[in-house]
Amino acid sequence: MTESAQVVFTPSGRRHTVEVGTTVLDAARDAGVDLDSVCGGRGICGRCQIEVGSAPGIVGVGLSDPGPTEAGYEGKRTLGADRRLGCAARIISDVVVEVPPDSRVHRQVIRKRPEVTNIPIDPAVQLYYVQVDPPSMEEPAGEQERLSAALTREWELERLDFDLAVTTALPGVLERSGRAVTVAIHDGSQVTAVWPGFHDRAWGVAFDVGSTTIAGHLCDLASGDVLASAGVMNPQIRFGEDLMSRVSYVMLNEDGAQQLTSVVRMALDEMVGDLVDEAGGNRSDVLEVSLVGNTIMHHLVLGFDPTPLGVAPFTLATDQAIRAKASKIALEANPGARLYVLPCIAGHVGADAAAAILSEGPQMGAAVQLLVDVGTNAEIVLGSRDKLLAASSPTGPAFEGAQISGGQRAAPGAIERVRIDPISLEPKYKVIGCDLWSDEPGFSDQAPPVTGICGSGIIEVIAELFLAGAIAVDGSIQAGDNPRLIPDDRTTSYVLHDRPIHITQKDVRAIQLAKAALYAGCRLLMDELGVDRVDEIRLAGAFGSNIDTKYAMILGLIPDCDLDRVSAAGNAAGTGAMMALLSTAARREIERVVRDVHKVETALEPRFQEHFIEAMGLPHTTHSFTELASVVDLPVAKAPERTKRRGKARR
Ligand code: FES
C-alpha cells in the first residue's frame, strides 16, 4: 500500500493528501493552489519557490533533502535563503508549505508610488516552456500539431489557435533549440509568440494618451513591476491646441485624420523603443499594450474618424473595448503583441474616464463618490456600488491657462501658487521649478524667470482675492485705493506681478464660466442620482492633481463636501491603463461597469443651463457651502464695500 502524507498550503489554508514522493508543485496543482511555473517543473524558471512553514500538529521538515536540481540551480530568479524549488522538493511526511506572494500566478502587488494602489496581477498573456516530440514516420503530424500536443500533455492547454507568424517560425525554432521552446499564450487560447529554449521575459506597455501629453509605463507582466516610465508632448499639438481645433483640422483637411493618426502613432512607437532601451530589453519582449485616452485621442490613435464627435449627437465609432494586434496601430513590438483599448463611456466621456473608474473604484463602495477629470472637457463620474452616472461638461481651456491674459500651460516659470495678504493685498507666489515662496530667502537666485500663470495659480489668485473681499460674490473685481488694484477700461484689474501679469475682469469671467460649467455638470448628475451631497470627491488628471482642493471649493468648481474627503487622484487614467495591462479581471470589471453606467447628456438637459447660471457666483449664487464655511471664513453673499477688506481663510 502506498504511503500518504498531508500537506497544508498557506496562506490559503488548503489541505491535501498526497502520495509520499509527490513534488510540491504537483501537490499544489492537485489541490488547486496557485503556485507559479513557466518551465513546467524542469528546475529552470525558479518561479515555484516555496518555504516550509509551521502549523499546530505538524512537526518536522516533511520535504526531501535538496537534490541535484536545486544544488545546480542557476535559474533567472535567485533561490532565496530557506527557500526550495517546489518542482524539485518532494513531500516525504506531513508538511506545511508556504507559498510566498512572488511565487503566485495571481498576486496582489502593492506599489511604492502612491497613486498606484493594489493591482491584481493576472495578465492576458502567459509563458509556457515545453519539450516538443520529434517528427516521426509512425506518427505523422505537423510541427504546430506536435507543439499543440505537448502543450496539452504538459499544461492541459487545449483548442489552441496559432498566429501565422508562430507557425512560420516554428520549424526553425524547434530545430535550433533541440525542440524545447517557450510559447506565449494569449487569453488561454491564442499562441502568439515562440522562442527557442527557455524564455522568461514578458513585458507590456500601458499608454495614457492625453491631448497635451502622452504617458507610457513599461511593466513586467509577471511581477507587475514598472520597469520604465516616460512622458512626451503629444505631437498633434501642432495641428491644434485643444481637441476641438484638432477635429476642425480633420474637417478642413482631406488627409487631416491620417496626419493626426500618423504623428500620434509615431510618438507611441518611439516611446516603446525608448522604454525598452531604458529597461535594457528588446521590442520583441513587449507582448501586451494597453491604451486609454479621451474619445478623440482614442479615435485618432485607432484610425477612426473623429468628426462625428465634434457635432451632436457626438456618436462614437464604438463604445466597446478594442482587442487587436499592436501592429494595427503601427507599434513595433513582438509580432504577436496584442493591444487592449479600454471602452469609451459616451461621446465625450472616454476610455480615460473608464480607466479612472478602474483606478478609483467608485462602483465598489457605499459612499457616493464624485470623480472629476478636468480638461477642456471635464469628465464627471458620480455614484456608488448602487448606481454610476457619467457626463461631460464643456469647461473650455481656461483652467489650462488659455483665454487668460497672463495664462500659460503648467511649465517652469509659471506661477502655480498664490497667497494674498487680506489687508494690503500684497501677493506672494511660487513658480514651477522652485520650491521656495517668493518672499523666502534665495527665491530670486533659484526661481526661473516668471513667464505667466498656470491654471492652479489662477484658481488660487482669484480665490484669495475673493476671500480678501477684493472680488465680490458675483465675480466683479472691486475698485479701491490700493496700488495693486488698477483701473482697466471700465473695470478693475489686480496687479499680481510686474512682468506684467494682471488678473483682469475678463480673466475672472473666463474662470467663472469654466467653473460654472463644471459645477453644473456635477450638480446635474447629483439631481439624476437623487442626492444633495456627495461623500467624497476625487480630482483626477494633471490639473486635478496640482490644484489645491480648498481653493477649488472656495471658487465653487465642485460641490460642498467635507474637505478631508476631497483629494487628488493623481494620474488615475494612467493607473487604470496599467491595471488593464496587468489584469484580465480588471478588463472584465471595467467592461461590466461601463455597460451599466448611466450616461447623462448635459447638452440635452434644460436643468444644466439653470445650474450653470446659478453656479456663476462664488462659490455659488444660491447653494450654501456649509462644510467649506466650517473651515474657511467665506465673505457674505453680497458685493462688499471696498473700503474694508473682509474674510480670511484659516490656514
Ligand atoms: Fe520552474 Fe520549478 S517550475 S523551476
XYZ file of C-alpha atoms and ligand atoms in Angstrom:
655
model
C 0.000 0.000 0.000
C 1.384 3.430 -0.898
C 2.171 5.737 1.952
C 0.475 9.103 2.075
C 1.179 12.426 3.739
C -0.805 15.541 4.420
C 0.257 18.904 3.050
C -1.178 22.215 4.231
C -0.639 25.187 1.959
C -0.513 28.654 3.461
C -1.744 31.341 3.275
C -4.708 29.653 1.519
C -5.018 27.089 4.326
C -5.844 24.395 1.761
C -5.162 20.805 2.955
C -4.418 17.943 0.632
C -3.378 14.322 0.975
C -0.716 13.110 -1.449
C 1.379 10.034 -2.055
C 4.754 10.256 -0.385
C 7.264 11.319 -3.037
C 4.919 13.760 -4.827
C 6.578 17.072 -5.691
C 5.209 20.173 -4.027
C 4.367 21.607 -7.470
C 2.264 18.557 -8.372
C 0.600 18.629 -4.972
C -0.219 22.322 -5.431
C -1.737 21.668 -8.835
C -3.830 18.781 -7.494
C -5.022 20.908 -4.615
C -5.801 23.890 -6.854
C -3.208 26.023 -5.078
C -1.767 28.943 -7.019
C 1.959 28.122 -7.458
C 3.710 29.656 -10.459
C 5.757 27.803 -13.090
C 6.910 28.624 -16.592
C 9.320 25.721 -17.168
C 6.807 23.032 -16.232
C 8.825 21.671 -13.317
C 12.191 21.411 -15.019
C 14.120 23.377 -12.432
C 14.819 26.261 -14.853
C 12.475 29.163 -14.145
C 12.679 29.484 -10.360
C 9.066 30.641 -10.134
C 7.900 27.747 -7.969
C 9.829 28.743 -4.848
C 8.244 27.795 -1.532
C 9.125 27.809 2.124
C 8.445 25.293 4.830
C 6.002 26.739 7.315
C 4.513 25.539 10.539
C 1.081 24.724 11.894
C -0.203 23.159 15.107
C 0.075 19.370 14.975
C 2.508 19.279 12.076
C 6.130 18.840 13.065
C 9.291 18.083 11.121
C 10.519 19.301 7.769
C 8.390 16.956 5.672
C 10.363 17.545 2.448
C 13.167 15.577 0.795
C 16.683 16.955 1.081
C 17.767 19.228 -1.794
C 18.940 17.139 -4.730
C 20.996 17.945 -7.844
C 18.286 20.126 -9.436
C 18.333 22.552 -6.536
C 22.068 22.269 -5.935
C 22.801 23.042 -9.574
C 20.001 25.584 -9.984
C 21.106 28.640 -11.898
C 17.757 29.984 -12.974
C 16.851 33.595 -13.573
C 15.282 34.031 -10.168
C 17.761 33.573 -7.370
C 16.746 30.839 -4.979
C 16.126 32.673 -1.715
C 17.558 31.596 1.622
C 15.326 28.987 3.293
C 13.528 28.512 0.015
C 13.055 25.349 -2.019
C 12.045 24.721 -5.605
C 8.517 23.364 -5.449
C 9.110 21.286 -8.565
C 12.133 19.553 -7.032
C 11.227 19.217 -3.361
C 9.246 16.028 -2.657
C 6.819 15.541 0.191
C 8.030 12.758 2.481
C 5.822 13.364 5.510
C 3.172 15.796 6.738
C 4.262 19.320 5.946
C 3.169 22.949 5.883
C 4.140 24.654 2.638
C 4.116 28.398 2.486
C 3.639 29.936 -0.962
C 5.245 33.406 -0.901
C 3.481 36.210 -2.834
C 6.127 36.288 -5.581
C 5.519 32.607 -6.348
C 1.838 33.034 -7.079
C 0.477 33.486 -10.592
C -2.309 35.712 -9.310
C -0.804 38.085 -6.853
C -1.565 41.469 -5.409
C 1.196 43.955 -5.924
C 1.377 46.978 -3.685
C 3.386 49.671 -5.323
C 5.510 52.313 -3.757
C 4.166 55.171 -5.811
C 1.123 56.485 -4.011
C -1.127 56.868 -6.982
C -0.891 53.187 -7.857
C -2.727 51.014 -5.389
C -3.225 47.278 -5.282
C -3.206 45.692 -8.676
C -4.245 42.075 -9.090
C -1.637 40.540 -11.409
C -3.431 38.326 -13.882
C -2.112 39.262 -17.336
C -3.743 38.196 -20.576
C -0.544 36.537 -21.732
C 1.340 33.685 -20.030
C 4.577 31.920 -20.957
C 4.870 28.115 -21.143
C 8.007 26.061 -21.651
C 7.559 22.690 -23.383
C 9.550 19.865 -24.921
C 8.082 19.023 -28.316
C 8.212 15.445 -29.643
C 10.484 14.852 -32.649
C 8.868 14.173 -36.031
C 8.323 10.516 -36.834
C 7.093 8.364 -39.696
C 4.974 6.313 -37.303
C 3.020 9.286 -36.017
C 2.938 11.823 -38.822
C 1.882 15.310 -37.700
C 2.810 18.883 -38.428
C 5.097 20.837 -36.094
C 2.224 23.045 -34.970
C 0.202 19.950 -34.060
C 3.170 18.450 -32.185
C 3.586 21.681 -30.216
C -0.141 21.710 -29.540
C 0.009 18.103 -28.270
C 2.948 18.945 -25.994
C 1.062 21.909 -24.524
C -1.954 19.695 -23.862
C 0.167 16.961 -22.308
C 2.281 19.217 -20.100
C -0.022 22.135 -19.388
C -3.527 20.828 -20.128
C -3.981 23.589 -22.719
C -6.444 22.635 -25.424
C -8.086 24.047 -28.534
C -5.257 26.444 -29.251
C -5.135 28.794 -32.220
C -1.792 29.849 -33.625
C -0.718 33.199 -35.020
C 0.570 32.643 -38.534
C 3.927 34.190 -37.536
C 4.344 31.470 -34.886
C 3.603 28.658 -37.338
C 6.011 30.239 -39.819
C 8.854 30.484 -37.318
C 8.201 27.190 -35.536
C 10.195 24.656 -37.625
C 13.364 26.773 -37.424
C 12.926 27.490 -33.712
C 12.411 23.778 -32.946
C 15.491 22.843 -34.919
C 17.708 25.419 -33.202
C 16.543 24.590 -29.709
C 16.619 20.808 -29.544
C 12.794 21.038 -29.706
C 12.479 22.764 -26.324
C 10.590 26.044 -26.724
C 8.776 28.707 -24.748
C 5.487 29.974 -26.105
C 3.335 32.956 -25.219
C -0.366 32.178 -24.979
C -2.864 34.981 -25.014
C -6.225 34.655 -23.246
C -5.507 30.934 -22.742
C -6.210 30.126 -26.356
C -4.025 32.006 -28.833
C -0.355 31.095 -29.308
C 1.169 34.471 -30.149
C 4.963 34.008 -29.849
C 7.610 31.303 -29.682
C 11.222 31.388 -28.509
C 13.905 28.694 -28.663
C 14.634 27.170 -25.253
C 13.603 28.806 -22.024
C 12.413 32.424 -22.171
C 11.303 34.267 -19.089
C 10.582 37.804 -20.203
C 7.082 39.083 -20.895
C 6.668 42.845 -20.899
C 3.803 45.194 -21.566
C 3.318 48.914 -22.118
C 0.419 50.957 -20.718
C -0.305 54.206 -22.579
C -2.366 57.164 -21.452
C -2.812 59.382 -24.498
C -3.790 62.880 -23.424
C -4.377 65.783 -25.773
C -1.330 67.561 -24.320
C 0.940 64.773 -23.087
C 1.332 61.058 -23.600
C 2.487 58.895 -20.697
C 3.827 55.354 -21.077
C 4.786 52.746 -18.497
C 6.723 49.590 -19.297
C 5.762 46.777 -16.931
C 6.930 43.248 -16.261
C 3.742 41.265 -16.855
C 4.715 38.551 -14.397
C 5.675 40.682 -11.416
C 3.767 43.872 -12.196
C 6.951 45.877 -11.662
C 7.170 49.172 -13.528
C 10.485 48.907 -15.382
C 10.480 52.322 -17.054
C 8.176 55.310 -17.451
C 8.204 58.156 -19.943
C 6.152 61.176 -20.887
C 6.221 63.176 -24.112
C 4.237 66.036 -25.552
C 1.504 64.913 -27.895
C 2.852 65.905 -31.347
C -0.712 66.592 -32.514
C -0.450 69.924 -30.703
C 0.996 71.470 -33.837
C -2.341 70.788 -35.564
C -4.385 72.421 -32.808
C -4.026 73.265 -29.138
C -7.254 71.733 -27.950
C -9.375 68.810 -29.013
C -11.963 70.730 -30.990
C -9.344 72.556 -33.035
C -7.905 69.164 -33.973
C -11.330 67.940 -35.010
C -11.679 71.144 -37.072
C -8.316 70.386 -38.700
C -9.636 66.975 -39.683
C -12.816 68.531 -41.075
C -10.937 71.130 -43.103
C -8.120 68.965 -44.462
C -8.674 65.952 -46.642
C -5.826 63.952 -45.133
C -6.084 65.633 -41.721
C -7.194 62.493 -39.879
C -4.360 60.427 -41.355
C -1.834 63.113 -40.374
C -3.058 63.246 -36.790
C -3.198 59.458 -36.569
C 0.244 59.050 -38.042
C 2.028 61.517 -35.724
C 0.492 60.137 -32.549
C 1.245 56.550 -33.576
C 4.846 57.531 -34.321
C 5.137 59.071 -30.866
C 3.778 55.883 -29.272
C 6.170 53.740 -31.278
C 9.149 55.899 -30.305
C 8.113 55.593 -26.688
C 8.089 51.795 -26.940
C 11.683 51.967 -28.228
C 12.787 54.387 -25.502
C 11.112 52.397 -22.726
C 12.622 49.036 -23.702
C 16.039 50.680 -24.172
C 15.820 52.160 -20.691
C 14.898 48.766 -19.248
C 17.686 47.032 -21.199
C 15.446 44.833 -23.336
C 14.122 44.462 -26.852
C 10.955 45.468 -28.580
C 10.250 41.754 -29.092
C 9.881 41.396 -25.305
C 6.739 43.540 -25.475
C 3.745 41.203 -25.696
C 0.901 43.405 -24.476
C -0.110 47.033 -24.891
C -2.993 48.772 -23.147
C -4.203 52.206 -24.110
C -6.584 54.846 -22.786
C -7.428 58.361 -23.915
C -10.300 60.761 -24.293
C -12.708 59.892 -27.084
C -10.985 61.998 -29.717
C -7.500 60.680 -28.874
C -8.979 57.179 -28.771
C -10.463 57.589 -32.259
C -7.372 59.182 -33.756
C -4.966 56.542 -32.418
C -7.210 53.762 -33.696
C -7.712 55.450 -37.068
C -11.444 56.081 -36.512
C -12.984 59.235 -37.956
C -13.264 61.714 -35.037
C -15.548 64.192 -36.831
C -18.841 62.678 -35.531
C -17.552 63.536 -32.048
C -17.374 67.213 -32.973
C -21.103 67.627 -33.593
C -24.297 66.449 -31.900
C -25.224 63.679 -31.277
C -21.468 63.009 -30.655
C -21.515 59.440 -31.946
C -18.674 57.066 -31.091
C -17.417 54.579 -33.666
C -17.783 52.025 -30.857
C -18.146 52.100 -27.091
C -16.776 48.559 -26.703
C -13.278 47.660 -25.565
C -10.956 47.037 -28.503
C -8.795 43.923 -28.824
C -6.415 43.912 -31.765
C -2.839 43.252 -32.704
C -0.480 46.007 -31.555
C 0.847 46.166 -35.128
C -2.567 47.538 -36.192
C -1.585 50.875 -34.678
C 1.905 50.644 -36.173
C 3.697 49.671 -32.980
C 6.881 47.736 -33.470
C 6.828 45.140 -30.708
C 6.738 41.353 -30.705
C 4.804 40.435 -33.895
C 2.279 38.639 -31.690
C 1.826 41.569 -29.271
C -1.802 42.382 -28.526
C -3.463 45.738 -27.984
C -6.240 46.311 -25.474
C -8.082 49.638 -25.525
C -10.472 50.309 -22.676
C -14.083 51.071 -23.591
C -15.334 54.621 -24.018
C -18.386 55.624 -21.988
C -20.073 58.296 -24.122
C -19.370 60.856 -26.858
C -17.212 62.991 -24.596
C -16.516 60.547 -21.784
C -13.639 58.473 -22.992
C -11.562 55.437 -22.204
C -9.531 57.674 -19.871
C -12.631 58.123 -17.706
C -13.201 54.354 -17.773
C -9.591 53.885 -16.660
C -10.083 56.416 -13.864
C -13.124 54.436 -12.681
C -10.999 51.288 -12.684
C -8.351 53.041 -10.638
C -10.669 54.800 -8.171
C -13.360 52.143 -7.881
C -16.432 54.320 -7.160
C -18.566 51.293 -8.113
C -17.188 49.263 -5.244
C -18.192 51.220 -2.150
C -21.323 52.510 -0.460
C -20.036 56.106 -0.373
C -21.214 58.444 -3.117
C -18.029 59.423 -4.909
C -17.644 62.267 -7.360
C -14.749 61.641 -9.719
C -13.777 64.573 -11.900
C -11.107 64.796 -14.568
C -10.768 68.421 -15.560
C -9.607 69.149 -19.077
C -11.035 71.180 -21.939
C -13.991 68.938 -21.359
C -14.489 67.807 -17.795
C -15.314 64.130 -17.488
C -17.543 63.576 -14.473
C -18.495 60.288 -12.823
C -20.788 60.105 -9.814
C -22.155 57.251 -7.790
C -21.506 54.215 -5.674
C -21.971 50.474 -5.922
C -25.699 51.051 -6.349
C -25.535 53.198 -9.467
C -22.945 55.040 -11.502
C -23.586 58.060 -13.729
C -21.280 59.820 -16.159
C -21.358 63.062 -18.095
C -19.035 65.564 -19.666
C -19.174 69.292 -19.297
C -17.722 71.902 -21.654
C -15.357 73.722 -19.295
C -13.193 75.124 -22.097
C -9.473 75.730 -21.843
C -9.438 78.465 -19.123
C -8.322 76.036 -16.399
C -5.308 75.213 -18.563
C -4.286 78.860 -18.713
C -5.757 79.553 -22.161
C -8.095 82.567 -22.555
C -6.412 84.122 -19.506
C -4.430 87.309 -20.156
C -1.244 86.166 -18.401
C -2.100 82.479 -18.643
C 0.116 79.664 -19.791
C 0.476 75.903 -19.508
C 1.937 74.412 -16.356
C 5.654 74.659 -17.185
C 8.781 76.073 -15.490
C 8.332 79.793 -14.888
C 4.554 79.604 -14.424
C 3.107 80.947 -11.173
C 1.329 77.976 -9.616
C 0.614 79.038 -6.022
C -0.554 82.418 -4.735
C -1.248 83.833 -1.281
C -2.549 87.371 -0.806
C -2.419 89.438 2.351
C -6.083 90.255 3.034
C -5.299 93.782 4.242
C -2.509 95.033 1.997
C -3.382 92.758 -0.975
C 0.360 92.090 -1.359
C 0.897 88.714 -3.009
C 3.480 86.029 -2.529
C 3.742 83.197 -5.003
C 5.555 80.067 -6.074
C 6.676 79.328 -9.592
C 7.088 75.914 -11.186
C 10.746 74.969 -10.963
C 11.393 76.313 -7.447
C 10.122 75.142 -4.069
C 10.508 78.496 -2.348
C 7.854 81.151 -1.887
C 8.680 84.487 -3.480
C 9.246 86.115 -0.051
C 11.722 83.446 1.116
C 15.493 83.978 1.052
C 17.142 82.570 -2.052
C 13.990 82.762 -4.208
C 15.419 85.269 -6.690
C 18.538 83.115 -7.171
C 16.774 79.794 -7.524
C 13.471 80.529 -9.254
C 13.243 80.595 -13.046
C 12.046 83.894 -14.532
C 8.288 84.260 -14.238
C 6.675 83.675 -17.631
C 2.965 83.576 -16.792
C 0.373 81.953 -14.561
C -0.973 78.416 -14.938
C -4.388 77.004 -14.046
C -3.748 76.235 -10.377
C -2.264 79.723 -9.882
C -5.279 81.378 -11.480
C -7.652 79.438 -9.231
C -5.666 80.480 -6.166
C -5.270 84.144 -7.009
C -8.991 84.559 -7.707
C -9.957 82.589 -4.587
C -7.542 84.631 -2.428
C -8.897 87.897 -3.826
C -12.414 86.655 -3.104
C -11.503 85.777 0.493
C -9.866 89.182 0.872
C -13.044 90.869 -0.349
C -11.350 92.282 -3.457
C -13.584 90.148 -5.659
C -17.287 90.084 -4.891
C -19.591 87.073 -4.848
C -20.727 87.967 -8.370
C -17.110 87.879 -9.565
C -16.590 91.607 -10.031
C -13.175 92.958 -9.095
C -13.756 95.823 -6.687
C -12.154 99.209 -7.302
C -10.204 100.648 -4.365
C -7.367 102.850 -3.241
C -4.757 100.129 -3.413
C -1.818 100.240 -5.859
C -2.495 96.580 -6.740
C -5.992 97.453 -7.981
C -5.755 99.445 -11.185
C -8.446 100.805 -13.488
C -8.723 98.838 -16.726
C -11.172 100.317 -19.186
C -14.380 100.398 -17.152
C -13.320 97.557 -14.888
C -10.551 96.891 -12.379
C -7.516 94.607 -12.673
C -5.313 93.199 -9.961
C -1.539 93.508 -10.456
C -0.065 90.152 -9.485
C 3.389 90.596 -10.973
C 5.241 93.356 -12.762
C 6.079 91.147 -15.754
C 3.199 92.258 -16.182
C 0.740 89.645 -15.035
C -2.595 91.250 -14.296
C -5.761 89.473 -13.277
C -8.402 91.196 -15.352
C -12.171 91.165 -15.091
C -12.211 89.100 -18.291
C -9.932 86.534 -16.673
C -12.267 86.203 -13.706
C -15.258 85.845 -16.036
C -13.473 83.100 -18.026
C -12.819 81.168 -14.828
C -16.402 81.733 -13.650
C -17.743 80.325 -16.936
C -15.454 77.293 -16.718
C -16.209 76.586 -13.092
C -19.945 77.107 -13.555
C -19.907 74.520 -16.357
C -18.051 72.058 -14.156
C -20.286 72.647 -11.156
C -23.447 72.438 -13.282
C -22.317 69.076 -14.690
C -21.679 67.745 -11.180
C -24.994 69.078 -9.927
C -26.906 67.599 -12.841
C -25.548 64.174 -12.001
C -26.430 64.702 -8.326
C -30.030 65.542 -9.362
C -30.090 62.457 -11.544
C -28.823 60.285 -8.679
C -31.220 61.954 -6.233
C -28.588 63.160 -3.772
C -27.996 66.608 -2.349
C -24.439 65.980 -1.193
C -21.536 63.737 -2.060
C -19.426 61.766 0.414
C -16.130 62.010 -1.387
C -14.569 63.955 -4.255
C -11.550 62.769 -6.249
C -9.898 65.142 -8.706
C -8.053 63.294 -11.455
C -5.663 64.346 -14.197
C -2.821 66.836 -14.265
C -4.979 69.823 -13.319
C -6.817 67.894 -10.615
C -3.522 66.775 -9.138
C -1.991 70.232 -8.970
C -4.960 72.221 -7.848
C -5.408 72.952 -4.142
C -8.720 71.313 -3.283
C -9.639 74.021 -0.779
C -9.315 76.766 -3.389
C -11.241 74.660 -5.920
C -14.107 74.567 -3.471
C -13.827 78.240 -2.495
C -14.378 79.116 -6.140
C -17.169 76.544 -6.405
C -15.652 74.279 -9.053
C -17.025 71.349 -7.120
C -19.956 70.899 -4.724
C -19.645 71.373 -0.992
C -18.069 68.400 0.768
C -16.014 67.598 3.852
C -12.615 68.954 2.759
C -10.882 65.976 4.343
C -12.645 63.818 1.794
C -11.663 65.895 -1.220
C -8.358 64.806 -2.715
C -6.278 64.444 -5.845
C -6.474 61.109 -7.629
C -3.146 61.585 -9.407
C -2.933 60.101 -12.852
C -5.938 57.858 -12.366
C -6.261 57.203 -16.097
C -2.635 56.027 -16.338
C -3.116 53.820 -13.300
C -6.243 52.328 -14.840
C -4.348 51.656 -18.076
C -1.718 49.799 -16.058
C -4.368 47.782 -14.243
C -5.878 46.743 -17.562
C -2.406 45.820 -18.798
C -1.731 43.559 -15.841
C -5.108 42.064 -15.123
C -7.756 40.331 -17.188
C -10.051 40.562 -14.169
C -9.681 44.357 -14.335
C -10.623 44.245 -18.029
C -13.751 42.245 -17.309
C -14.622 44.564 -14.452
C -14.385 47.795 -16.433
C -16.291 46.347 -19.377
C -19.071 45.341 -16.997
C -19.099 48.710 -15.241
C -19.108 50.748 -18.455
C -22.029 48.699 -19.788
C -24.032 49.645 -16.709
C -23.014 53.316 -16.391
C -25.975 55.635 -16.889
C -24.937 58.331 -19.363
C -26.256 61.841 -18.965
C -26.039 64.224 -21.913
C -25.590 67.710 -20.474
C -26.449 69.402 -23.787
C -29.953 67.893 -23.706
C -30.780 68.788 -20.112
C -32.541 72.156 -19.618
C -31.561 71.991 -15.924
C -27.928 72.201 -16.949
C -28.445 75.810 -18.067
C -30.236 76.663 -14.823
C -27.462 75.136 -12.758
C -24.889 76.871 -14.910
C -26.349 80.346 -14.348
C -26.692 79.817 -10.604
C -23.143 78.477 -10.380
C -21.610 81.721 -11.691
C -21.425 83.175 -8.155
C -18.537 82.497 -5.781
C -18.668 79.829 -4.543
C -22.305 79.686 -5.690
C -25.150 82.141 -6.058
C -27.728 80.126 -4.103
C -26.209 76.934 -2.680
C -24.714 77.195 0.771
C -21.291 75.655 1.332
C -21.655 74.715 4.985
C -18.789 72.202 5.067
C -16.462 74.735 3.484
C -17.716 77.515 5.769
C -16.773 75.385 8.779
C -13.088 75.695 7.879
C -12.912 78.897 5.820
C -14.402 82.306 6.657
C -16.298 82.956 3.465
C -17.321 86.510 2.567
C -21.064 87.039 2.851
C -23.082 86.627 -0.316
C -23.332 90.263 -1.369
C -20.929 92.599 -3.081
C -18.811 94.102 -0.285
C -17.853 97.726 0.161
C -14.285 98.221 -0.982
C -13.212 100.375 1.953
C -12.597 97.495 4.298
C -11.468 94.010 3.411
C -13.336 91.165 4.902
C -12.913 87.459 5.246
C -9.813 85.490 5.957
C -9.056 81.851 5.322
C -7.902 79.880 8.348
C -4.657 78.452 7.089
Fe 10.350 26.091 -12.962
Fe 10.334 24.838 -10.607
S 8.727 25.095 -12.021
S 11.940 25.889 -11.541
